[in-house]
Amino acid sequence: FPTRRSSDLVVSSVLAVARQQGKTPVVVRDVAGFFVNRILAPYLNEAATLLLEGETISSVDQALLQAGFPVGPLALLDEVGLEVAAKIGPILEAAYGARFSPCRVLPCMLADGRKGRKSRLGFYRYPIKGTKVADHRLYDVLNTQPKKQLPANLIQDRCQLLMLNEAVRCLDEQVVACARDGDLAAVLGLGYPPFEGG
């Protein structure tokens, strides 16, 4: 993340060290959310908004798994930690405006003691032994009635198109130097379906 004062020598040296470690570095501008978090936030927020509209935890996550993501957006929020995600939202909203306004899901969950996987309770319950299961008690916490309403392709579109729109804004604002860098960062940095090319 070079600043205006970073010399070309410093940037090229850091890139060389990253490559020696087997990494694929992508240079991005030093802005709120950089690139990956900036495009990921609208995607995750839209997934949570779908719950408020009555979609089920499983239908949202399954739709994005079917689209080729390695993990569903709600399971990803549990992995990241709901406290961390809740802190990032207002920072991005202050930087970029209303399109980053967080929905009320995370504050409701945190008030209910749900911090994600680390507390063994988030969108899913994480038993000590066994696999995670969607926690249907969350619907009461959110005061929603769960019912699978939308086909998977509409859930995919709603989440992915917000991410893609933000990626185009990043390209336009030169947060990434070129579309190829954005594609690499999306595929390698957040697991965007690689068969889509970024």
PDB file of C-alpha atoms in Angstrom:
ATOM      1  CA  PHE A   1       0.000   0.000   0.000  1.00  0.00           C
ATOM      2  CA  PRO A   2       2.297   2.766  -1.174  1.00  0.00           C
ATOM      3  CA  THR A   3       1.659   6.302  -0.032  1.00  0.00           C
ATOM      4  CA  ARG A   4       2.449   9.430  -2.034  1.00  0.00           C
ATOM      5  CA  ARG A   5       5.823   9.513  -0.304  1.00  0.00           C
ATOM      6  CA  SER A   6       6.739   5.871  -1.050  1.00  0.00           C
ATOM      7  CA  SER A   7       9.647   5.725  -3.478  1.00  0.00           C
ATOM      8  CA  ASP A   8       9.647   3.391  -6.461  1.00  0.00           C
ATOM      9  CA  LEU A   9      12.609   1.584  -4.878  1.00  0.00           C
ATOM     10  CA  VAL A  10      10.645   0.861  -1.702  1.00  0.00           C
ATOM     11  CA  VAL A  11       7.632  -0.408  -3.642  1.00  0.00           C
ATOM     12  CA  SER A  12       9.720  -2.654  -5.907  1.00  0.00           C
ATOM     13  CA  SER A  13      11.664  -3.997  -2.905  1.00  0.00           C
ATOM     14  CA  VAL A  14       8.474  -4.920  -1.048  1.00  0.00           C
ATOM     15  CA  LEU A  15       7.081  -6.601  -4.167  1.00  0.00           C
ATOM     16  CA  ALA A  16      10.288  -8.603  -4.565  1.00  0.00           C
ATOM     17  CA  VAL A  17      10.161  -9.801  -0.941  1.00  0.00           C
ATOM     18  CA  ALA A  18       6.516 -10.843  -1.354  1.00  0.00           C
ATOM     19  CA  ARG A  19       7.360 -12.814  -4.504  1.00  0.00           C
ATOM     20  CA  GLN A  20      10.292 -14.519  -2.743  1.00  0.00           C
ATOM     21  CA  GLN A  21       7.773 -15.709  -0.135  1.00  0.00           C
ATOM     22  CA  GLY A  22       5.641 -17.251  -2.863  1.00  0.00           C
ATOM     23  CA  LYS A  23       2.985 -14.541  -2.714  1.00  0.00           C
ATOM     24  CA  THR A  24       1.274 -12.773  -5.587  1.00  0.00           C
ATOM     25  CA  PRO A  25       1.345  -9.120  -4.525  1.00  0.00           C
ATOM     26  CA  VAL A  26      -1.018  -6.492  -5.894  1.00  0.00           C
ATOM     27  CA  VAL A  27      -0.270  -2.810  -5.394  1.00  0.00           C
ATOM     28  CA  VAL A  28      -3.301  -0.789  -4.302  1.00  0.00           C
ATOM     29  CA  ARG A  29      -3.779   2.791  -3.167  1.00  0.00           C
ATOM     30  CA  ASP A  30      -3.868   3.550   0.541  1.00  0.00           C
ATOM     31  CA  VAL A  31      -7.607   4.190   0.967  1.00  0.00           C
ATOM     32  CA  ALA A  32     -10.245   2.969   3.412  1.00  0.00           C
ATOM     33  CA  GLY A  33     -10.768  -0.747   2.864  1.00  0.00           C
ATOM     34  CA  PHE A  34      -7.955  -0.796   0.284  1.00  0.00           C
ATOM     35  CA  PHE A  35      -9.381  -3.012  -2.477  1.00  0.00           C
ATOM     36  CA  VAL A  36     -10.419  -6.413  -1.161  1.00  0.00           C
ATOM     37  CA  ASN A  37     -12.283  -5.219   1.936  1.00  0.00           C
ATOM     38  CA  ARG A  38     -13.882  -2.412  -0.009  1.00  0.00           C
ATOM     39  CA  ILE A  39     -15.429  -4.756  -2.585  1.00  0.00           C
ATOM     40  CA  LEU A  40     -16.179  -7.456  -0.004  1.00  0.00           C
ATOM     41  CA  ALA A  41     -18.154  -5.223   2.379  1.00  0.00           C
ATOM     42  CA  PRO A  42     -21.165  -4.544   0.073  1.00  0.00           C
ATOM     43  CA  TYR A  43     -21.337  -8.253  -0.787  1.00  0.00           C
ATOM     44  CA  LEU A  44     -21.453  -9.261   2.889  1.00  0.00           C
ATOM     45  CA  ASN A  45     -23.882  -6.484   3.806  1.00  0.00           C
ATOM     46  CA  GLU A  46     -26.267  -7.531   1.049  1.00  0.00           C
ATOM     47  CA  ALA A  47     -26.154 -11.142   2.242  1.00  0.00           C
ATOM     48  CA  ALA A  48     -27.166  -9.976   5.732  1.00  0.00           C
ATOM     49  CA  THR A  49     -29.894  -7.749   4.259  1.00  0.00           C
ATOM     50  CA  LEU A  50     -31.348 -10.780   2.495  1.00  0.00           C
ATOM     51  CA  LEU A  51     -31.849 -12.400   5.906  1.00  0.00           C
ATOM     52  CA  LEU A  52     -33.850  -9.392   7.075  1.00  0.00           C
ATOM     53  CA  GLU A  53     -36.023  -9.792   3.990  1.00  0.00           C
ATOM     54  CA  GLY A  54     -36.827 -13.384   4.930  1.00  0.00           C
ATOM     55  CA  GLU A  55     -34.227 -15.490   3.142  1.00  0.00           C
ATOM     56  CA  THR A  56     -32.762 -18.320   5.186  1.00  0.00           C
ATOM     57  CA  ILE A  57     -29.151 -18.609   6.286  1.00  0.00           C
ATOM     58  CA  SER A  58     -28.783 -21.767   4.224  1.00  0.00           C
ATOM     59  CA  SER A  59     -30.386 -20.355   1.070  1.00  0.00           C
ATOM     60  CA  VAL A  60     -28.078 -17.324   1.049  1.00  0.00           C
ATOM     61  CA  ASP A  61     -24.894 -19.281   1.664  1.00  0.00           C
ATOM     62  CA  GLN A  62     -25.829 -22.123  -0.675  1.00  0.00           C
ATOM     63  CA  ALA A  63     -26.572 -19.708  -3.520  1.00  0.00           C
ATOM     64  CA  LEU A  64     -23.082 -18.214  -3.342  1.00  0.00           C
ATOM     65  CA  LEU A  65     -21.456 -21.618  -2.939  1.00  0.00           C
ATOM     66  CA  GLN A  66     -23.264 -22.642  -6.137  1.00  0.00           C
ATOM     67  CA  ALA A  67     -21.823 -19.531  -7.801  1.00  0.00           C
ATOM     68  CA  GLY A  68     -18.327 -20.832  -7.046  1.00  0.00           C
ATOM     69  CA  PHE A  69     -17.290 -19.056  -3.854  1.00  0.00           C
ATOM     70  CA  PRO A  70     -15.314 -21.285  -1.460  1.00  0.00           C
ATOM     71  CA  VAL A  71     -17.492 -20.294   1.503  1.00  0.00           C
ATOM     72  CA  GLY A  72     -20.873 -18.599   1.834  1.00  0.00           C
ATOM     73  CA  PRO A  73     -20.959 -14.931   2.861  1.00  0.00           C
ATOM     74  CA  LEU A  74     -22.665 -15.551   6.220  1.00  0.00           C
ATOM     75  CA  ALA A  75     -20.237 -18.330   7.136  1.00  0.00           C
ATOM     76  CA  LEU A  76     -17.427 -15.962   6.092  1.00  0.00           C
ATOM     77  CA  LEU A  77     -18.736 -13.298   8.465  1.00  0.00           C
ATOM     78  CA  ASP A  78     -18.660 -15.881  11.267  1.00  0.00           C
ATOM     79  CA  GLU A  79     -15.043 -16.698  10.388  1.00  0.00           C
ATOM     80  CA  VAL A  80     -13.963 -13.042  10.239  1.00  0.00           C
ATOM     81  CA  GLY A  81     -15.682 -12.324  13.547  1.00  0.00           C
ATOM     82  CA  LEU A  82     -18.799 -10.223  13.882  1.00  0.00           C
ATOM     83  CA  GLU A  83     -17.093  -7.631  16.095  1.00  0.00           C
ATOM     84  CA  VAL A  84     -14.432  -7.029  13.444  1.00  0.00           C
ATOM     85  CA  ALA A  85     -17.025  -6.771  10.670  1.00  0.00           C
ATOM     86  CA  ALA A  86     -19.146  -4.380  12.748  1.00  0.00           C
ATOM     87  CA  LYS A  87     -16.158  -2.057  13.269  1.00  0.00           C
ATOM     88  CA  ILE A  88     -15.282  -1.917   9.577  1.00  0.00           C
ATOM     89  CA  GLY A  89     -18.770  -0.907   8.398  1.00  0.00           C
ATOM     90  CA  PRO A  90     -18.878   2.605   9.904  1.00  0.00           C
ATOM     91  CA  ILE A  91     -15.334   3.338   8.695  1.00  0.00           C
ATOM     92  CA  LEU A  92     -16.293   2.490   5.121  1.00  0.00           C
ATOM     93  CA  GLU A  93     -19.570   4.401   5.415  1.00  0.00           C
ATOM     94  CA  ALA A  94     -17.683   7.509   6.598  1.00  0.00           C
ATOM     95  CA  ALA A  95     -15.301   7.206   3.656  1.00  0.00           C
ATOM     96  CA  TYR A  96     -17.758   6.332   0.880  1.00  0.00           C
ATOM     97  CA  GLY A  97     -21.236   7.328   1.977  1.00  0.00           C
ATOM     98  CA  ALA A  98     -24.653   5.737   2.191  1.00  0.00           C
ATOM     99  CA  ARG A  99     -23.978   2.804  -0.112  1.00  0.00           C
ATOM    100  CA  PHE A 100     -21.858   1.403   2.739  1.00  0.00           C
ATOM    101  CA  SER A 101     -24.506   1.898   5.435  1.00  0.00           C
ATOM    102  CA  PRO A 102     -24.454  -1.317   7.470  1.00  0.00           C
ATOM    103  CA  CYS A 103     -27.764  -3.101   7.935  1.00  0.00           C
ATOM    104  CA  ARG A 104     -28.931  -3.813  11.491  1.00  0.00           C
ATOM    105  CA  VAL A 105     -28.024  -7.510  11.494  1.00  0.00           C
ATOM    106  CA  LEU A 106     -24.575  -7.326  13.103  1.00  0.00           C
ATOM    107  CA  PRO A 107     -25.534  -5.000  15.982  1.00  0.00           C
ATOM    108  CA  CYS A 108     -28.515  -7.260  16.787  1.00  0.00           C
ATOM    109  CA  MET A 109     -26.294 -10.321  16.752  1.00  0.00           C
ATOM    110  CA  LEU A 110     -23.612  -8.745  18.931  1.00  0.00           C
ATOM    111  CA  ALA A 111     -26.259  -7.632  21.426  1.00  0.00           C
ATOM    112  CA  ASP A 112     -27.320 -11.285  21.608  1.00  0.00           C
ATOM    113  CA  GLY A 113     -23.751 -12.388  22.395  1.00  0.00           C
ATOM    114  CA  ARG A 114     -23.049 -13.753  18.919  1.00  0.00           C
ATOM    115  CA  LYS A 115     -19.478 -13.078  17.844  1.00  0.00           C
ATOM    116  CA  GLY A 116     -19.118 -15.745  15.186  1.00  0.00           C
ATOM    117  CA  ARG A 117     -17.045 -18.883  15.200  1.00  0.00           C
ATOM    118  CA  LYS A 118     -14.778 -17.751  18.044  1.00  0.00           C
ATOM    119  CA  SER A 119     -17.776 -17.693  20.411  1.00  0.00           C
ATOM    120  CA  ARG A 120     -19.200 -20.835  18.740  1.00  0.00           C
ATOM    121  CA  LEU A 121     -22.320 -18.833  17.876  1.00  0.00           C
ATOM    122  CA  GLY A 122     -23.055 -16.523  14.973  1.00  0.00           C
ATOM    123  CA  PHE A 123     -25.151 -17.236  11.923  1.00  0.00           C
ATOM    124  CA  TYR A 124     -24.208 -20.823  12.672  1.00  0.00           C
ATOM    125  CA  ARG A 125     -23.728 -22.841  15.845  1.00  0.00           C
ATOM    126  CA  TYR A 126     -20.308 -24.439  16.153  1.00  0.00           C
ATOM    127  CA  PRO A 127     -20.420 -27.484  18.396  1.00  0.00           C
ATOM    128  CA  ILE A 128     -17.201 -28.637  20.049  1.00  0.00           C
ATOM    129  CA  LYS A 129     -17.458 -31.801  17.975  1.00  0.00           C
ATOM    130  CA  GLY A 130     -19.218 -32.070  14.665  1.00  0.00           C
ATOM    131  CA  THR A 131     -20.040 -29.654  11.894  1.00  0.00           C
ATOM    132  CA  LYS A 132     -21.608 -26.233  12.025  1.00  0.00           C
ATOM    133  CA  VAL A 133     -25.391 -25.896  11.685  1.00  0.00           C
ATOM    134  CA  ALA A 134     -27.456 -22.844  10.807  1.00  0.00           C
ATOM    135  CA  ASP A 135     -28.828 -21.357  14.014  1.00  0.00           C
ATOM    136  CA  HIS A 136     -32.555 -20.936  13.455  1.00  0.00           C
ATOM    137  CA  ARG A 137     -32.885 -18.992  16.727  1.00  0.00           C
ATOM    138  CA  LEU A 138     -31.262 -16.084  14.915  1.00  0.00           C
ATOM    139  CA  TYR A 139     -34.514 -15.351  13.082  1.00  0.00           C
ATOM    140  CA  ASP A 140     -36.169 -14.476  16.408  1.00  0.00           C
ATOM    141  CA  VAL A 141     -33.221 -12.231  17.304  1.00  0.00           C
ATOM    142  CA  LEU A 142     -33.660 -10.415  13.973  1.00  0.00           C
ATOM    143  CA  ASN A 143     -37.459 -10.474  14.212  1.00  0.00           C
ATOM    144  CA  THR A 144     -37.800 -12.061  10.775  1.00  0.00           C
ATOM    145  CA  GLN A 145     -39.821 -14.943   9.397  1.00  0.00           C
ATOM    146  CA  PRO A 146     -37.532 -17.251   7.410  1.00  0.00           C
ATOM    147  CA  LYS A 147     -38.808 -18.528   4.107  1.00  0.00           C
ATOM    148  CA  LYS A 148     -36.815 -19.265   0.997  1.00  0.00           C
ATOM    149  CA  GLN A 149     -38.316 -16.808  -1.468  1.00  0.00           C
ATOM    150  CA  LEU A 150     -35.765 -15.933  -4.124  1.00  0.00           C
ATOM    151  CA  PRO A 151     -34.176 -18.272  -6.645  1.00  0.00           C
ATOM    152  CA  ALA A 152     -30.435 -18.784  -6.210  1.00  0.00           C
ATOM    153  CA  ASN A 153     -29.549 -16.732  -9.288  1.00  0.00           C
ATOM    154  CA  LEU A 154     -31.230 -13.608  -7.847  1.00  0.00           C
ATOM    155  CA  ILE A 155     -29.420 -14.011  -4.530  1.00  0.00           C
ATOM    156  CA  GLN A 156     -26.171 -14.390  -6.463  1.00  0.00           C
ATOM    157  CA  ASP A 157     -26.889 -11.312  -8.558  1.00  0.00           C
ATOM    158  CA  ARG A 158     -27.811  -9.142  -5.593  1.00  0.00           C
ATOM    159  CA  CYS A 159     -24.608  -9.963  -3.718  1.00  0.00           C
ATOM    160  CA  GLN A 160     -22.178 -10.146  -6.621  1.00  0.00           C
ATOM    161  CA  LEU A 161     -23.351  -7.091  -8.548  1.00  0.00           C
ATOM    162  CA  LEU A 162     -22.716  -4.824  -5.567  1.00  0.00           C
ATOM    163  CA  MET A 163     -19.212  -6.253  -5.350  1.00  0.00           C
ATOM    164  CA  LEU A 164     -18.635  -5.792  -9.077  1.00  0.00           C
ATOM    165  CA  ASN A 165     -19.931  -2.215  -9.022  1.00  0.00           C
ATOM    166  CA  GLU A 166     -17.519  -1.360  -6.216  1.00  0.00           C
ATOM    167  CA  ALA A 167     -14.655  -3.006  -8.107  1.00  0.00           C
ATOM    168  CA  VAL A 168     -15.419  -0.775 -11.108  1.00  0.00           C
ATOM    169  CA  ARG A 169     -15.400   2.274  -8.825  1.00  0.00           C
ATOM    170  CA  CYS A 170     -12.003   1.180  -7.486  1.00  0.00           C
ATOM    171  CA  LEU A 171     -10.675   0.871 -11.011  1.00  0.00           C
ATOM    172  CA  ASP A 172     -12.095   4.284 -11.938  1.00  0.00           C
ATOM    173  CA  GLU A 173     -10.514   5.836  -8.802  1.00  0.00           C
ATOM    174  CA  GLN A 174      -7.208   4.074  -9.540  1.00  0.00           C
ATOM    175  CA  VAL A 175      -7.279   2.126  -6.265  1.00  0.00           C
ATOM    176  CA  VAL A 176      -5.906  -0.652  -8.480  1.00  0.00           C
ATOM    177  CA  ALA A 177      -3.759   0.167 -11.493  1.00  0.00           C
ATOM    178  CA  CYS A 178      -5.626  -2.056 -13.937  1.00  0.00           C
ATOM    179  CA  ALA A 179      -8.474  -4.566 -14.186  1.00  0.00           C
ATOM    180  CA  ARG A 180      -5.974  -7.453 -14.102  1.00  0.00           C
ATOM    181  CA  ASP A 181      -4.753  -6.380 -10.653  1.00  0.00           C
ATOM    182  CA  GLY A 182      -8.342  -6.199  -9.414  1.00  0.00           C
ATOM    183  CA  ASP A 183      -9.062  -9.648 -10.844  1.00  0.00           C
ATOM    184  CA  LEU A 184      -6.004 -11.131  -9.123  1.00  0.00           C
ATOM    185  CA  ALA A 185      -6.843  -9.512  -5.794  1.00  0.00           C
ATOM    186  CA  ALA A 186     -10.466 -10.701  -5.964  1.00  0.00           C
ATOM    187  CA  VAL A 187      -9.599 -14.288  -6.880  1.00  0.00           C
ATOM    188  CA  LEU A 188      -6.590 -14.714  -4.587  1.00  0.00           C
ATOM    189  CA  GLY A 189      -7.603 -12.324  -1.808  1.00  0.00           C
ATOM    190  CA  LEU A 190     -11.251 -13.165  -1.247  1.00  0.00           C
ATOM    191  CA  GLY A 191     -11.950 -16.306  -3.223  1.00  0.00           C
ATOM    192  CA  TYR A 192     -13.924 -14.823  -6.092  1.00  0.00           C
ATOM    193  CA  PRO A 193     -14.791 -17.750  -8.391  1.00  0.00           C
ATOM    194  CA  PRO A 194     -11.610 -18.235 -10.433  1.00  0.00           C
ATOM    195  CA  PHE A 195     -13.430 -19.704 -13.427  1.00  0.00           C
ATOM    196  CA  GLU A 196     -15.103 -16.299 -13.803  1.00  0.00           C
ATOM    197  CA  GLY A 197     -11.655 -14.745 -14.290  1.00  0.00           C
ATOM    198  CA  GLY A 198     -12.153 -12.114 -11.596  1.00  0.00           C
TER     199      GLY A 198
END
